mmCIF file of C-alpha atoms (C1' of nucleotides) in Angstrom:
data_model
loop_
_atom_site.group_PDB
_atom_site.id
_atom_site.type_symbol
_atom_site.label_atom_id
_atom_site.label_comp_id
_atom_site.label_asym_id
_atom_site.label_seq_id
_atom_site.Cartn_x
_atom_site.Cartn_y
_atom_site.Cartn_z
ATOM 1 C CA UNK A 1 26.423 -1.435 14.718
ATOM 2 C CA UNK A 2 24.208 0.686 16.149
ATOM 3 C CA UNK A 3 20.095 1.616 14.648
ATOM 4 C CA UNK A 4 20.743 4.789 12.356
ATOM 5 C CA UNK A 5 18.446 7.405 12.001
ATOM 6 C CA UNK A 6 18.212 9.842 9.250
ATOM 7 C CA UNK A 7 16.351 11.530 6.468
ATOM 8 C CA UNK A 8 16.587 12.989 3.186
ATOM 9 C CA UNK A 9 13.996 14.662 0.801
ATOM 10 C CA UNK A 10 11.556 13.514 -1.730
ATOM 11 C CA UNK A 11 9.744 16.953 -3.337
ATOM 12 C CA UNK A 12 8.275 18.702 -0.572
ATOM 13 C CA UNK A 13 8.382 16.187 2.238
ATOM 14 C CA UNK A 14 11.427 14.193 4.197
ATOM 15 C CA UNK A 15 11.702 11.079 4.527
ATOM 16 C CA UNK A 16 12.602 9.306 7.498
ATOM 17 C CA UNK A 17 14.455 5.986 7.921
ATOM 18 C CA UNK A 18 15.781 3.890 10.918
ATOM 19 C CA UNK A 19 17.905 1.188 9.808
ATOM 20 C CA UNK A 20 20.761 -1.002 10.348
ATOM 21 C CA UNK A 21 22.804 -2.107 7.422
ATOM 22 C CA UNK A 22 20.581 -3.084 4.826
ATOM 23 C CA UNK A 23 17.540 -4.238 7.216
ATOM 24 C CA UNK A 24 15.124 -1.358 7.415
ATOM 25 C CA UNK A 25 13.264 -0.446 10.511
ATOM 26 C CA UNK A 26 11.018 1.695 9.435
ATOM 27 C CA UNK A 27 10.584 4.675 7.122
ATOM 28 C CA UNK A 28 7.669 7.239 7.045
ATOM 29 C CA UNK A 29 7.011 10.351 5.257
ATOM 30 C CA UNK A 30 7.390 13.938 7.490
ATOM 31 C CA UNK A 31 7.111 17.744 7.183
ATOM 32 C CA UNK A 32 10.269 17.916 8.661
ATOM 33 C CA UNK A 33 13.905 16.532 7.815
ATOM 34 C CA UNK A 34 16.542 15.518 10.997
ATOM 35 C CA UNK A 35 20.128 14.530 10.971
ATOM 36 C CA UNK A 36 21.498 11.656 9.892
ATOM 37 C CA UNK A 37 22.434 9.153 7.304
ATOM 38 C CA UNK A 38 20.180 7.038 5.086
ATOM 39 C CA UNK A 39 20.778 4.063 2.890
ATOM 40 C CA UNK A 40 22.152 5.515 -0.466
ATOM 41 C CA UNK A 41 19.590 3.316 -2.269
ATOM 42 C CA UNK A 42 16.456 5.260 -0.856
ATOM 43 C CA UNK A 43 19.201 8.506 -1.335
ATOM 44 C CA UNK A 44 19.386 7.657 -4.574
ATOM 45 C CA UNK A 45 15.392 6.755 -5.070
ATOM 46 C CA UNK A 46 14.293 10.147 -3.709
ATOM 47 C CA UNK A 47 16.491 11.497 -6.305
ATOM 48 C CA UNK A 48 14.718 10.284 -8.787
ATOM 49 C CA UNK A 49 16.971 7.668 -10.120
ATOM 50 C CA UNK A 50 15.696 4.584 -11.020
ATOM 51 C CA UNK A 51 16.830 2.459 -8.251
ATOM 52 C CA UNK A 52 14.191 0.173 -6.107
ATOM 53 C CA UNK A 53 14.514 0.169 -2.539
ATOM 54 C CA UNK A 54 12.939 -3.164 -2.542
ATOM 55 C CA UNK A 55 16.884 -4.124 -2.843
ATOM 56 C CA UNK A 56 16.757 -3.222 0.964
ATOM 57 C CA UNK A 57 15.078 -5.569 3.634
ATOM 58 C CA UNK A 58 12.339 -4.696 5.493
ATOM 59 C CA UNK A 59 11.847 -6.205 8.913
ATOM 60 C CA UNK A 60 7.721 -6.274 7.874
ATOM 61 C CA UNK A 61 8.180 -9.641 5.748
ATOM 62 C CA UNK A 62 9.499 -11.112 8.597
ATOM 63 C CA UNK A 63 6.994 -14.170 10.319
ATOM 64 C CA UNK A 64 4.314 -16.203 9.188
ATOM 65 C CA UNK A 65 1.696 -13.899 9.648
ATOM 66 C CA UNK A 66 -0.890 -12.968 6.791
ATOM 67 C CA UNK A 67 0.510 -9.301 7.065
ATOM 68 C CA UNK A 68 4.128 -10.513 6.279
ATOM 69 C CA UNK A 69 3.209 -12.668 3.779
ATOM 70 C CA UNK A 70 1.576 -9.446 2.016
ATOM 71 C CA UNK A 71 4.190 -7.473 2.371
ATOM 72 C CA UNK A 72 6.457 -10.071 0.608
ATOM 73 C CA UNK A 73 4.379 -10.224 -2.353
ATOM 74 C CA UNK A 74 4.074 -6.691 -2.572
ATOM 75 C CA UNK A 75 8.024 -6.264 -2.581
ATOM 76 C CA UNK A 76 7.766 -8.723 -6.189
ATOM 77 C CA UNK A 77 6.163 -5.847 -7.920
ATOM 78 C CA UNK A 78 8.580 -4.289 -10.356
ATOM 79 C CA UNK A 79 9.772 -0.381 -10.467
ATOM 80 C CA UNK A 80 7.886 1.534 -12.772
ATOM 81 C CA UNK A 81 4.918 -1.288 -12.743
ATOM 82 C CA UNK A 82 1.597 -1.528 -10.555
ATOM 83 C CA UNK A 83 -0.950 -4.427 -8.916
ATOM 84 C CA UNK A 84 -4.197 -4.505 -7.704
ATOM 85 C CA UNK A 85 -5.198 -4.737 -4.057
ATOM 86 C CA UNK A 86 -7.168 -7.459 -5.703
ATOM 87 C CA UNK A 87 -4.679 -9.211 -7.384
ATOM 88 C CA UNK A 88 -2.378 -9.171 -3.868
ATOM 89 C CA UNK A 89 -5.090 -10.726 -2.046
ATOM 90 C CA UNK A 90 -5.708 -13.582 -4.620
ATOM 91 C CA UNK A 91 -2.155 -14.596 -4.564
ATOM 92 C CA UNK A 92 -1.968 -14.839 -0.929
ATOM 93 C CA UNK A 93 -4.722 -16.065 -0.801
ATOM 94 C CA UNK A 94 -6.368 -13.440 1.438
ATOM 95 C CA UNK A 95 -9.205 -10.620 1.132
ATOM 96 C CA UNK A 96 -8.608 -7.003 -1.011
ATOM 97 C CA UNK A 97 -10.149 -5.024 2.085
ATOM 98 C CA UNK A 98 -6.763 -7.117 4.667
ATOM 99 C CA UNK A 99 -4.727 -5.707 1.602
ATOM 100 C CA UNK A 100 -5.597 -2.523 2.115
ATOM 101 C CA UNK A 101 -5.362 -2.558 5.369
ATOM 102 C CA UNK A 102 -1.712 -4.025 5.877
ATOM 103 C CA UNK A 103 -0.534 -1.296 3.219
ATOM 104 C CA UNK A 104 -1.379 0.996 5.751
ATOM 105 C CA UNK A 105 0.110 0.234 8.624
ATOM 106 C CA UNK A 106 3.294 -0.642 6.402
ATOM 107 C CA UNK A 107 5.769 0.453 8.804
ATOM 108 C CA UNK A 108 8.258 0.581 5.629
ATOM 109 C CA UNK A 109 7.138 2.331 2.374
ATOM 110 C CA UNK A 110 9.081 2.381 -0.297
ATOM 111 C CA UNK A 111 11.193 -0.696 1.069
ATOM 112 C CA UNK A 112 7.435 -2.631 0.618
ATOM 113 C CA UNK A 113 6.624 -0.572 -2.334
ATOM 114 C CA UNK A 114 3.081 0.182 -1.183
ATOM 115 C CA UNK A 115 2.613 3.098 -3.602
ATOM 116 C CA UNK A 116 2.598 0.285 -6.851
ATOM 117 C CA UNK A 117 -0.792 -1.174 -5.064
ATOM 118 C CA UNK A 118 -3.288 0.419 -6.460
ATOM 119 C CA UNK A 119 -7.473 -0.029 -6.335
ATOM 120 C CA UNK A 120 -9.032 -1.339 -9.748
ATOM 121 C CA UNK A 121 -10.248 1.746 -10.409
ATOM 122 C CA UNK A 122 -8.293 4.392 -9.494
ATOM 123 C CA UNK A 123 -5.542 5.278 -7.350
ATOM 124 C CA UNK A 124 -6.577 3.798 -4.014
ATOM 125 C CA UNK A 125 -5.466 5.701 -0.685
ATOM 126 C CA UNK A 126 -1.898 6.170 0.798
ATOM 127 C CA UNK A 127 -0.788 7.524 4.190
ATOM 128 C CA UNK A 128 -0.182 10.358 5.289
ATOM 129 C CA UNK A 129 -1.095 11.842 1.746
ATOM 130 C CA UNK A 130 -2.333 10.419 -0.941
ATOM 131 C CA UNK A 131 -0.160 13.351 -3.626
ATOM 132 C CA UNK A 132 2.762 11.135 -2.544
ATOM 133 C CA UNK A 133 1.732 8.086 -3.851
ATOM 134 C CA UNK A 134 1.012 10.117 -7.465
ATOM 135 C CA UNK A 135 4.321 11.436 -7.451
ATOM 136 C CA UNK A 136 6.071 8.303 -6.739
ATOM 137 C CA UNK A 137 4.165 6.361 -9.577
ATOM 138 C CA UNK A 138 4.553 9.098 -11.906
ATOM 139 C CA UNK A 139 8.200 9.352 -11.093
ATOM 140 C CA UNK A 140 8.727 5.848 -11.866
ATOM 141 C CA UNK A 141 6.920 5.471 -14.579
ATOM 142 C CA UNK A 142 8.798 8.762 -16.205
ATOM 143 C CA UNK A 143 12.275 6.776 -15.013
ATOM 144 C CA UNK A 144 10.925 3.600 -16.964
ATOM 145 C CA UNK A 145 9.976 5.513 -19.980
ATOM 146 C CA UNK A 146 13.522 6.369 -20.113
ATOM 147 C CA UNK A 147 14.686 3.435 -20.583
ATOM 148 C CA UNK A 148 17.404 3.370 -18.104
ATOM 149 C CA UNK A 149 15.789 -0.004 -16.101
ATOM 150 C CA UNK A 150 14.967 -2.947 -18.167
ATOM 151 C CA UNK A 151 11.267 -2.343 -18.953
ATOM 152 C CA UNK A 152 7.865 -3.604 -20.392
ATOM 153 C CA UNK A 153 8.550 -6.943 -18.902
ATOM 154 C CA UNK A 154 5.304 -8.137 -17.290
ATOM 155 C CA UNK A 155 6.027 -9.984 -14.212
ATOM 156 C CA UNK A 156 3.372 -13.086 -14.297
ATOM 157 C CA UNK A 157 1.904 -14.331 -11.184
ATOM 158 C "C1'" DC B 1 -14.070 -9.094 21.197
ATOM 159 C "C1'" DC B 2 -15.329 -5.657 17.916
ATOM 160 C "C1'" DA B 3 -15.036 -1.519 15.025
ATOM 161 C "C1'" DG B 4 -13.096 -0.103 10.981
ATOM 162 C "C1'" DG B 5 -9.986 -0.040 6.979
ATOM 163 C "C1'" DC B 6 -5.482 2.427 1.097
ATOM 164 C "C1'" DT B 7 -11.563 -3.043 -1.692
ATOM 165 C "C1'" DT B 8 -14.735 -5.360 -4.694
ATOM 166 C "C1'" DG B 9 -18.427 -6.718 -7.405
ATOM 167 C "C1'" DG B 10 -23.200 -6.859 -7.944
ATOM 168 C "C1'" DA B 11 -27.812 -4.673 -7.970
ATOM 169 C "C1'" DG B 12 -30.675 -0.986 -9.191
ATOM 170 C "C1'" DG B 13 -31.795 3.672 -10.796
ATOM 171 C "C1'" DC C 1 -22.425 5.919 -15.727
ATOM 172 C "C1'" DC C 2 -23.314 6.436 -10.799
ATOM 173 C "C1'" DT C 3 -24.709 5.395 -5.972
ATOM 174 C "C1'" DC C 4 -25.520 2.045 -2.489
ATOM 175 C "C1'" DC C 5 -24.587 -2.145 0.031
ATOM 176 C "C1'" DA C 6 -22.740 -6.111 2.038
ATOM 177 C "C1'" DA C 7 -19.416 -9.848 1.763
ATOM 178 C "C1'" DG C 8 -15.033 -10.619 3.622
ATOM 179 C "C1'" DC C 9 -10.950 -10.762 6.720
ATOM 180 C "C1'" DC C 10 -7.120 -9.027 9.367
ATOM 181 C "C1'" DT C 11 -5.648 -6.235 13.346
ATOM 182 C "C1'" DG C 12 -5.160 -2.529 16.950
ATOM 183 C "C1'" DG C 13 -7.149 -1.268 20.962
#
DNA sequence: CCAGGCTTGGAGG
DNA sequence: CCTCCAAGCCTGG
């Protein structure tokens, strides 16, 4: 099987995704859509049901590199729930600032739920815009309100 | 090698 | 409460 490339909508902006069964090459945020087919999970996600993406693999966890071992601990963060860059950094054992700084080159949002990191007082930054990042968290933390995912469980770390 | 980044926490006004 | 500042550390160029 080939790379597939694809892209569906989420609000105003398209999401692109290039990915090969349930390994995810990368995925960014556009203007504009293109043809193509992407997994049903982020489909689905975009949709606004409350499905993670983090059930997808991400080739950025891959290695032994302080990046990958962010992004892994970033993917343990729950739909619908948020962490510090602080607390990210203090698990693996690493600055806030190299936090920040792998979230954004994560070459697979949503898949590494970047959008749940957030700065310890406020928001904290997101590329290319930091509106999508707001309407991400506030979708999931409408879908969790629902009660549709199992909720209010505080994962411990 | 070095500038710079999606941070923090502490000092000082 | 708010601004300012540097410690801290990984990575692209």
């Amino acid at each position: 099987m080939e790379i597939m490339t694809g892209s569906c909508r989420f609000g105003l902006w398209h999401v692109h995704v290039a990915w090969k069964g349930d390994l995810v090459h990368h995925l960014r945020f556009a203007r504009e859509g293109i043809d193509g087919p992407v997994p049903d999970v982020i489909r689905q996600y975009c949709a606004g049901k409350p499905v993670d993406p983090v059930s997808l693999r991400s080739i950025a966890t891959a290695g032994d590199t302080v990046s990958a071992a962010i992004y892994r601990a970033v993917r343990s963060v729950p739909y619908g729930e948020t962490a510090t860059y602080g607390e990210i950094a203090l698990r693996v054992g690493t600055s806030p600032r190299a936090v920040g700084g792998a979230m954004a080159r994560n070459p697979t949002p949503l898949v590494v739920p970047c959008h749940r990191i957030v700065a310890q007082g406020g928001i904290g930054g997101f590329s290319p815009a930091v509106e999508i990042k707001e309407a991400l968290l506030r979708m999931e933390a409408r879908e969790r309100g629902k009660g549709g995912l199992n909720r209010s469980s505080p994962h411990s770390f």
